[in-house]
PDB file of C-alpha atoms in Angstrom:
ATOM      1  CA  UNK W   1     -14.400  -9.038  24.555  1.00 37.00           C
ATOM      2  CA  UNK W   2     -14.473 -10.953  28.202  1.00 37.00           C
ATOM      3  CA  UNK W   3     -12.977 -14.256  28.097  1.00 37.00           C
ATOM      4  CA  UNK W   4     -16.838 -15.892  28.644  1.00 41.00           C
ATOM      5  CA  UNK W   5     -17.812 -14.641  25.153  1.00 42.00           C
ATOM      6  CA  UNK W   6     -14.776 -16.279  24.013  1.00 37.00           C
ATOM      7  CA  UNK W   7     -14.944 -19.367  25.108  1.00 44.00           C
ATOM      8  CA  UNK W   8     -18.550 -19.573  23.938  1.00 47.00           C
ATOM      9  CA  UNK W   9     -17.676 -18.717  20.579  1.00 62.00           C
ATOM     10  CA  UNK W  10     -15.158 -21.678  20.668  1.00 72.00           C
ATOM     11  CA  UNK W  11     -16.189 -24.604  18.718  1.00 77.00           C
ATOM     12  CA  UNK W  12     -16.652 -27.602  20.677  1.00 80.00           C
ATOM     13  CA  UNK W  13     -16.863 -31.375  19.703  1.00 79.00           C
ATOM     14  CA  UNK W  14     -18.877 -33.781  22.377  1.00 82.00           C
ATOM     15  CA  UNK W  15     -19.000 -37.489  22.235  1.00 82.00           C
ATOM     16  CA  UNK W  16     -21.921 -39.716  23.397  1.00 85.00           C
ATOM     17  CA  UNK W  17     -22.104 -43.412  24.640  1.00 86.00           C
ATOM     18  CA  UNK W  18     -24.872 -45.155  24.024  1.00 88.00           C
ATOM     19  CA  UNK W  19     -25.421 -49.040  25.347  1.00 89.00           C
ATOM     20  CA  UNK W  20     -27.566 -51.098  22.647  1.00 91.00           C
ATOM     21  CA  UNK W  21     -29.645 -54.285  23.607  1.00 91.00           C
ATOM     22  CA  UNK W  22     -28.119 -57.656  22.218  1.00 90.00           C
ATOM     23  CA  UNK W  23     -29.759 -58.168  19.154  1.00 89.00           C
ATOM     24  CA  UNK W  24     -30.991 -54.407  18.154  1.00 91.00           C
ATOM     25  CA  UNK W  25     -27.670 -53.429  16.652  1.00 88.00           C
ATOM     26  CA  UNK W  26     -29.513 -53.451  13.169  1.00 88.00           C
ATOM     27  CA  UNK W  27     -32.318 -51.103  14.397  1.00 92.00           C
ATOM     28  CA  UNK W  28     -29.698 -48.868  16.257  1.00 91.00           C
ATOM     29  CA  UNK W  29     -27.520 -48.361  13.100  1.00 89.00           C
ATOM     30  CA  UNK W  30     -30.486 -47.594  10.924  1.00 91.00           C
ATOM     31  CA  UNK W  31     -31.787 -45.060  13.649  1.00 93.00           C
ATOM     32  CA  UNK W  32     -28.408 -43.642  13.364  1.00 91.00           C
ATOM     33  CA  UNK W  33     -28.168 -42.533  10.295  1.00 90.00           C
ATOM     34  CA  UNK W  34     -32.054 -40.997  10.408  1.00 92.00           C
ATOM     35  CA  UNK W  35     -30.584 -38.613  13.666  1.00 92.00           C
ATOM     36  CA  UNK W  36     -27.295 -38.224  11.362  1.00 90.00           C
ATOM     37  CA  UNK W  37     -29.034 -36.373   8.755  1.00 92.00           C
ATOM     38  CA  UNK W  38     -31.203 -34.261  11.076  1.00 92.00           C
ATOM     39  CA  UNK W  39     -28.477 -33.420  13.101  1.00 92.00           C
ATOM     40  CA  UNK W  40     -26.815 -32.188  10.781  1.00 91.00           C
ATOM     41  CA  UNK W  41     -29.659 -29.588   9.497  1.00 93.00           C
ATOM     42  CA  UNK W  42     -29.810 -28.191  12.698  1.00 92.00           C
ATOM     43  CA  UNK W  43     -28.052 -25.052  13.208  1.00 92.00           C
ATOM     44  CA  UNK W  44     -24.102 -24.982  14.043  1.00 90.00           C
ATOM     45  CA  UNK W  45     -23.955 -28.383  13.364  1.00 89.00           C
ATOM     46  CA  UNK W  46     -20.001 -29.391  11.843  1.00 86.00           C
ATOM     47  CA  UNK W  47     -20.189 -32.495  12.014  1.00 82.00           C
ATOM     48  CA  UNK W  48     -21.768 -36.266  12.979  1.00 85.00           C
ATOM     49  CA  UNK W  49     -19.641 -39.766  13.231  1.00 81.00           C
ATOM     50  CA  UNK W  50     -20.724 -42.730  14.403  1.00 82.00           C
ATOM     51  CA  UNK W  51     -17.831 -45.075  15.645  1.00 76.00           C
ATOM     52  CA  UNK W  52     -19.115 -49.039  15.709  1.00 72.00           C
ATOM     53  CA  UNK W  53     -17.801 -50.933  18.812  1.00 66.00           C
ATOM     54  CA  UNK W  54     -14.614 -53.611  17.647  1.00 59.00           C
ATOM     55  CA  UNK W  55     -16.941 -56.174  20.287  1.00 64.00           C
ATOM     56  CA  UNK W  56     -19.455 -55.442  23.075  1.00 68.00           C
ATOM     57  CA  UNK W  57     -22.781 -52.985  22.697  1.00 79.00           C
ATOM     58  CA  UNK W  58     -21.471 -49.309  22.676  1.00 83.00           C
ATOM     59  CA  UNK W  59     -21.731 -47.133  20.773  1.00 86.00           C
ATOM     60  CA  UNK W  60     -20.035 -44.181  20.500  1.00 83.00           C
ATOM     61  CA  UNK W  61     -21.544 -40.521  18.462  1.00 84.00           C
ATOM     62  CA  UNK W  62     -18.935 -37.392  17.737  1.00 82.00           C
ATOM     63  CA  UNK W  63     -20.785 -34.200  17.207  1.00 84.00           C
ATOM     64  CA  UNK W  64     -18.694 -31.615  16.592  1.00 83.00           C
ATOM     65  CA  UNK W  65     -20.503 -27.839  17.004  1.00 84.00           C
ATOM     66  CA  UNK W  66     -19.263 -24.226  15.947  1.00 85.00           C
ATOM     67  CA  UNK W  67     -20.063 -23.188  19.770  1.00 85.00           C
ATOM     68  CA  UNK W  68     -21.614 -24.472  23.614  1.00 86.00           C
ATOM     69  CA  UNK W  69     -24.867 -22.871  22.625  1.00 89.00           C
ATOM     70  CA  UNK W  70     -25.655 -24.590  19.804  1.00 90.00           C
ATOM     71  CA  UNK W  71     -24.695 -27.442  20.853  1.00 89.00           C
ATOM     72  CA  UNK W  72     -27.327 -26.739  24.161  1.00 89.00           C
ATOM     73  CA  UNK W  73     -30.063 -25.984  21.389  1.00 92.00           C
ATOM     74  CA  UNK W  74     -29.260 -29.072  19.906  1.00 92.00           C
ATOM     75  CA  UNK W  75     -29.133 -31.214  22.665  1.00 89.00           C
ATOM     76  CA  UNK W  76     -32.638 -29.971  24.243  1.00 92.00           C
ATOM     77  CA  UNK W  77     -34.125 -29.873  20.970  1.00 94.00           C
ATOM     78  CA  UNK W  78     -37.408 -31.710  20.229  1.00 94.00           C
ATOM     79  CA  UNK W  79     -35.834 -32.744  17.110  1.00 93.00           C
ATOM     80  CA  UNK W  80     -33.464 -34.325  19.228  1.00 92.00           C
ATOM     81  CA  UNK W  81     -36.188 -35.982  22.066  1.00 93.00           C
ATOM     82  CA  UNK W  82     -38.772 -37.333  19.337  1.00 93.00           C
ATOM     83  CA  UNK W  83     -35.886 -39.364  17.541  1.00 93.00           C
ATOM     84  CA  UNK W  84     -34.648 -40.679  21.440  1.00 90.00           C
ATOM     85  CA  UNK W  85     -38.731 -41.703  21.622  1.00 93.00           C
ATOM     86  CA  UNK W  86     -37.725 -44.159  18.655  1.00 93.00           C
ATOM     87  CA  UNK W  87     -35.186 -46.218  20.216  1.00 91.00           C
ATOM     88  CA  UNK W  88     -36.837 -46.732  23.724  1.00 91.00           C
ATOM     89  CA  UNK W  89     -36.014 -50.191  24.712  1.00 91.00           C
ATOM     90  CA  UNK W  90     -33.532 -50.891  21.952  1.00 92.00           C
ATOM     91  CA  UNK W  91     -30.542 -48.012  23.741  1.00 92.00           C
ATOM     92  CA  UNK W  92     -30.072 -45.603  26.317  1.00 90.00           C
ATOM     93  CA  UNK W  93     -27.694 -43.343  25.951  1.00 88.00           C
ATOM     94  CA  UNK W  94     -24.930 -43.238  29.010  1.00 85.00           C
ATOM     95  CA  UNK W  95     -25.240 -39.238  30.201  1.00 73.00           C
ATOM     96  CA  UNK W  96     -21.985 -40.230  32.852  1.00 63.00           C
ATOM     97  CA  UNK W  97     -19.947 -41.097  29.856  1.00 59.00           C
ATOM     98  CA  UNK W  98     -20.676 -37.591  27.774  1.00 66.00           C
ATOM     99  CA  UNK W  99     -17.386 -35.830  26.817  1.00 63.00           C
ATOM    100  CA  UNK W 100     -16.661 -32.293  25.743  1.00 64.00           C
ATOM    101  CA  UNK W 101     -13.654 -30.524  24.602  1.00 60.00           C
ATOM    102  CA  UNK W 102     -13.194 -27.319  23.026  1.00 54.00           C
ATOM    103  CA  UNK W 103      -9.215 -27.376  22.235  1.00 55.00           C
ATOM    104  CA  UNK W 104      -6.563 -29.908  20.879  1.00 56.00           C
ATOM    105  CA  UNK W 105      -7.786 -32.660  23.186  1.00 55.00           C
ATOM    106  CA  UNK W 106     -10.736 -33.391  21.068  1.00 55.00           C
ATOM    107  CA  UNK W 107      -7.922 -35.056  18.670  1.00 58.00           C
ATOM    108  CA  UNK W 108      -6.284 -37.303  21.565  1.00 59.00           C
ATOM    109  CA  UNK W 109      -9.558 -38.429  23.293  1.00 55.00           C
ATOM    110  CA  UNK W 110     -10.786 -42.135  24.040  1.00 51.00           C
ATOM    111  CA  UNK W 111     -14.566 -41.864  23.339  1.00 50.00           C
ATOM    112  CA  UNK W 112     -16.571 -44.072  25.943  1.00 47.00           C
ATOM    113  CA  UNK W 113     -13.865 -43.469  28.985  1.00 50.00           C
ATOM    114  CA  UNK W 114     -13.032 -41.347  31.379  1.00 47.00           C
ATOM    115  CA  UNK W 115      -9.175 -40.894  30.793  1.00 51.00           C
ATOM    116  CA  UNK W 116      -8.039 -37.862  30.739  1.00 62.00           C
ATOM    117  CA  UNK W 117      -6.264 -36.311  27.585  1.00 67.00           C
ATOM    118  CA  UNK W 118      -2.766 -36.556  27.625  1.00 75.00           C
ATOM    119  CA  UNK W 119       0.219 -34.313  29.014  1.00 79.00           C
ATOM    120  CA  UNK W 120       0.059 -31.197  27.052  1.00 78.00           C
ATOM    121  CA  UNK W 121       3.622 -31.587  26.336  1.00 87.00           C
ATOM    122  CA  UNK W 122       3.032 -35.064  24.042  1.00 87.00           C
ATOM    123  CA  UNK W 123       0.065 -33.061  22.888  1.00 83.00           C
ATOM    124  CA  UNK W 124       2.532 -30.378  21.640  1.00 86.00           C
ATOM    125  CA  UNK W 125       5.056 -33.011  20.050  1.00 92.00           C
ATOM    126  CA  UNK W 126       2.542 -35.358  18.694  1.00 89.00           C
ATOM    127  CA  UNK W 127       1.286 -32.182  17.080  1.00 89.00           C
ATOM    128  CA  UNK W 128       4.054 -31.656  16.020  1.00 92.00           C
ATOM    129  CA  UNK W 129       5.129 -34.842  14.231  1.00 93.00           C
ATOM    130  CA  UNK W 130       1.490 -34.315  12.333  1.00 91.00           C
ATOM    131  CA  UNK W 131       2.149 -31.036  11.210  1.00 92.00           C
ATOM    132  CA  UNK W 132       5.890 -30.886  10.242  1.00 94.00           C
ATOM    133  CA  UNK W 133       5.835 -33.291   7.117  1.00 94.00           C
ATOM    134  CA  UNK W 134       2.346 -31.213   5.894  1.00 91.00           C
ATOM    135  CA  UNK W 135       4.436 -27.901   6.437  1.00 91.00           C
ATOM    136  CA  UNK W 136       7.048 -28.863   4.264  1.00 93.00           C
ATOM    137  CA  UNK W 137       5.123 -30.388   1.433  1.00 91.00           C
ATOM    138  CA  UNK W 138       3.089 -27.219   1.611  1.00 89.00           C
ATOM    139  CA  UNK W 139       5.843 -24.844   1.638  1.00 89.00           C
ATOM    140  CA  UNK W 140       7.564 -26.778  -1.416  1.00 92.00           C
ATOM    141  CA  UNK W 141       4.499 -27.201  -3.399  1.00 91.00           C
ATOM    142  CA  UNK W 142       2.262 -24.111  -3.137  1.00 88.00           C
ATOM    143  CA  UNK W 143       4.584 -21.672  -1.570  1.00 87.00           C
ATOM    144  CA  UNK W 144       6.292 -21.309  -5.353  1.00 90.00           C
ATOM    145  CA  UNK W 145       3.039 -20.833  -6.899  1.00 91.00           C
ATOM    146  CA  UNK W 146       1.714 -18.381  -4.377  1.00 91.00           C
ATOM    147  CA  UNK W 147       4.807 -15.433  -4.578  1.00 91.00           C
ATOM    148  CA  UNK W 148       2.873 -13.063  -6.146  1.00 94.00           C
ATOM    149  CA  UNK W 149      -0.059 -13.175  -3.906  1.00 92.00           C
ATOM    150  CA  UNK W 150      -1.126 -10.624  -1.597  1.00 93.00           C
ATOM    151  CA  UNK W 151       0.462 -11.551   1.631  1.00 90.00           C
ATOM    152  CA  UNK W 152      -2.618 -12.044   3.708  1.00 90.00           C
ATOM    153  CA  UNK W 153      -4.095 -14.481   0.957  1.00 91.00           C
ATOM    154  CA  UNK W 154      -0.759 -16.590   0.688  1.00 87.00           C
ATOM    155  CA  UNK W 155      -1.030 -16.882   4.394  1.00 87.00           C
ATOM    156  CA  UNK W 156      -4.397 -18.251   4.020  1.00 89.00           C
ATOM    157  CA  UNK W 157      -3.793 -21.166   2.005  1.00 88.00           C
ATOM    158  CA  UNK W 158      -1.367 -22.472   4.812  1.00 86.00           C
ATOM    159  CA  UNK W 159      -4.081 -22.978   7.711  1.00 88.00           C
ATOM    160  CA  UNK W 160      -7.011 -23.669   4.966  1.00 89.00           C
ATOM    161  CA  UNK W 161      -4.743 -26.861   3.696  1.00 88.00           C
ATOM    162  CA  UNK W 162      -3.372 -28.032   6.809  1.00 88.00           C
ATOM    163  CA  UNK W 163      -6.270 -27.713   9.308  1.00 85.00           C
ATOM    164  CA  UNK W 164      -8.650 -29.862   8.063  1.00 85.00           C
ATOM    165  CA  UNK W 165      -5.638 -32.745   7.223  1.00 86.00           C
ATOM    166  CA  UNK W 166      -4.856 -32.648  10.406  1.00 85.00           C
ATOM    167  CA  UNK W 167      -8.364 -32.621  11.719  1.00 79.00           C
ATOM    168  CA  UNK W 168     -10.128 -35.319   9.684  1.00 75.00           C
ATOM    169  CA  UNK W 169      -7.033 -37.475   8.471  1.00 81.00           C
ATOM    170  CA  UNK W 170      -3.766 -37.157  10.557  1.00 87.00           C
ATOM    171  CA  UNK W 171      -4.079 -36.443  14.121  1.00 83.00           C
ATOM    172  CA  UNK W 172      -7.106 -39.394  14.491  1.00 78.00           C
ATOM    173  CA  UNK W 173      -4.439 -41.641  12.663  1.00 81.00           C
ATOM    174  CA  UNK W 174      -1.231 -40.551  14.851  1.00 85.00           C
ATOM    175  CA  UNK W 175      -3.273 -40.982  17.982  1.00 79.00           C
ATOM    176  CA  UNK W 176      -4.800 -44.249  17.250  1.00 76.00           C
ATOM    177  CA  UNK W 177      -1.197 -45.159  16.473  1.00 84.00           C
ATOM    178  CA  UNK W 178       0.142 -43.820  19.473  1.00 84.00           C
ATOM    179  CA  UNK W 179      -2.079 -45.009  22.071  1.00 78.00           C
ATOM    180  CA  UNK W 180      -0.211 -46.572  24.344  1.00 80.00           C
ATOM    181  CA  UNK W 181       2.385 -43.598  24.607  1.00 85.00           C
ATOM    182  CA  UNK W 182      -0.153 -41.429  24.732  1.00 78.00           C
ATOM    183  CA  UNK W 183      -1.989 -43.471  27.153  1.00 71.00           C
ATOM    184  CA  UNK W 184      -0.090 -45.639  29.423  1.00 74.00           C
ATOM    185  CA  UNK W 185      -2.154 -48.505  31.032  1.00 65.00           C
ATOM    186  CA  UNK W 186      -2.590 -47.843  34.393  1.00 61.00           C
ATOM    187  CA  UNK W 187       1.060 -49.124  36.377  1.00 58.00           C
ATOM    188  CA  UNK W 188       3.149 -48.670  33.779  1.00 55.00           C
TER     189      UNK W 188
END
């Protein structure tokens, strides 16, 4: 298999900016949840989040794909256009501002900026600091219970409990909470 066919097989999680008029904020939010649920029909789809802006008029969208080519088919869909049709004059979405990862950095990214993700090596120990306590409450609690399992089903309980912690609850968490080591302010 070439590396291409890899790499389009990779899932891949893309976040969009979009700038709402002062005053539609209602209307946007209710539109969002409408292109939510049909995103989320359409094929490949792993996942939509909507993150609400602390002050200001962006908004920010994570779609997370199971590969590039889906995530193309969704993007040029008409699915996709008539639903942008709706909110003409109430947001635009900023195209300069779309992100796309297909490795770790998708949990250290800043949605809505262009910084780039951080040193692979705080990457590595921020992973790290995620994953250690996880491993060891896994390996004390389900490891005992799991002896007599065929090997390659023991090993499977590992990644299928400590993936999607990480994912969804932990690494979001540890980088939100270490933001500015992660990402120095410029001059520091």
């Amino acid at each position: 298999m070439s590396t291409t066919q890899v790499r389009r097989s990779e899932p891949i999680t893309t976040v969009l900016t979009w700038q709402v008029r002062p005053g539609h904020q209602r209307e946007f939010e209710e539109w969002t949840h409408g292109i939510a649920d049909c995103a989320r029909r359409f094929p490949g789809n792993e996942g939509v989040s909507w993150l609400r802006p602390e002050d200001g008029h962006r908004y920010h969208t994570v779609l997370r794909w199971s590969d590039p080519g889906r995530l193309t088919a969704w993007l040029e869909s008409d699915e996709r256009a008539g639903w942008h049709e709706r909110i003409e004059g109430i947001a635009t979405e900023i195209g300069s501002e779309r992100q796309s990862t297909t490795g770790m950095e998708a949990w250290f990214s800043l949605p809505g900026t262009t910084v780039q993700a951080p040193p692979r090596w705080k990457m590595v120990l921020t992973t790290f600091l995620g994953a250690y306590p996880f491993t060891v409450l896994i390996q004390w609690l389900v490891t005992p219970s799991t002896t007599s399992w065929p090997l390659p089903l023991r090993a499977a309980v590992f990644p299928l409990v400590l993936l999607p912690l990480l994912t969804y609850l932990v690494m979001p968490s540890l980088s939100r909470l270490l933001r500015l080591w992660l990402f120095p302010p410029p001059g520091r």
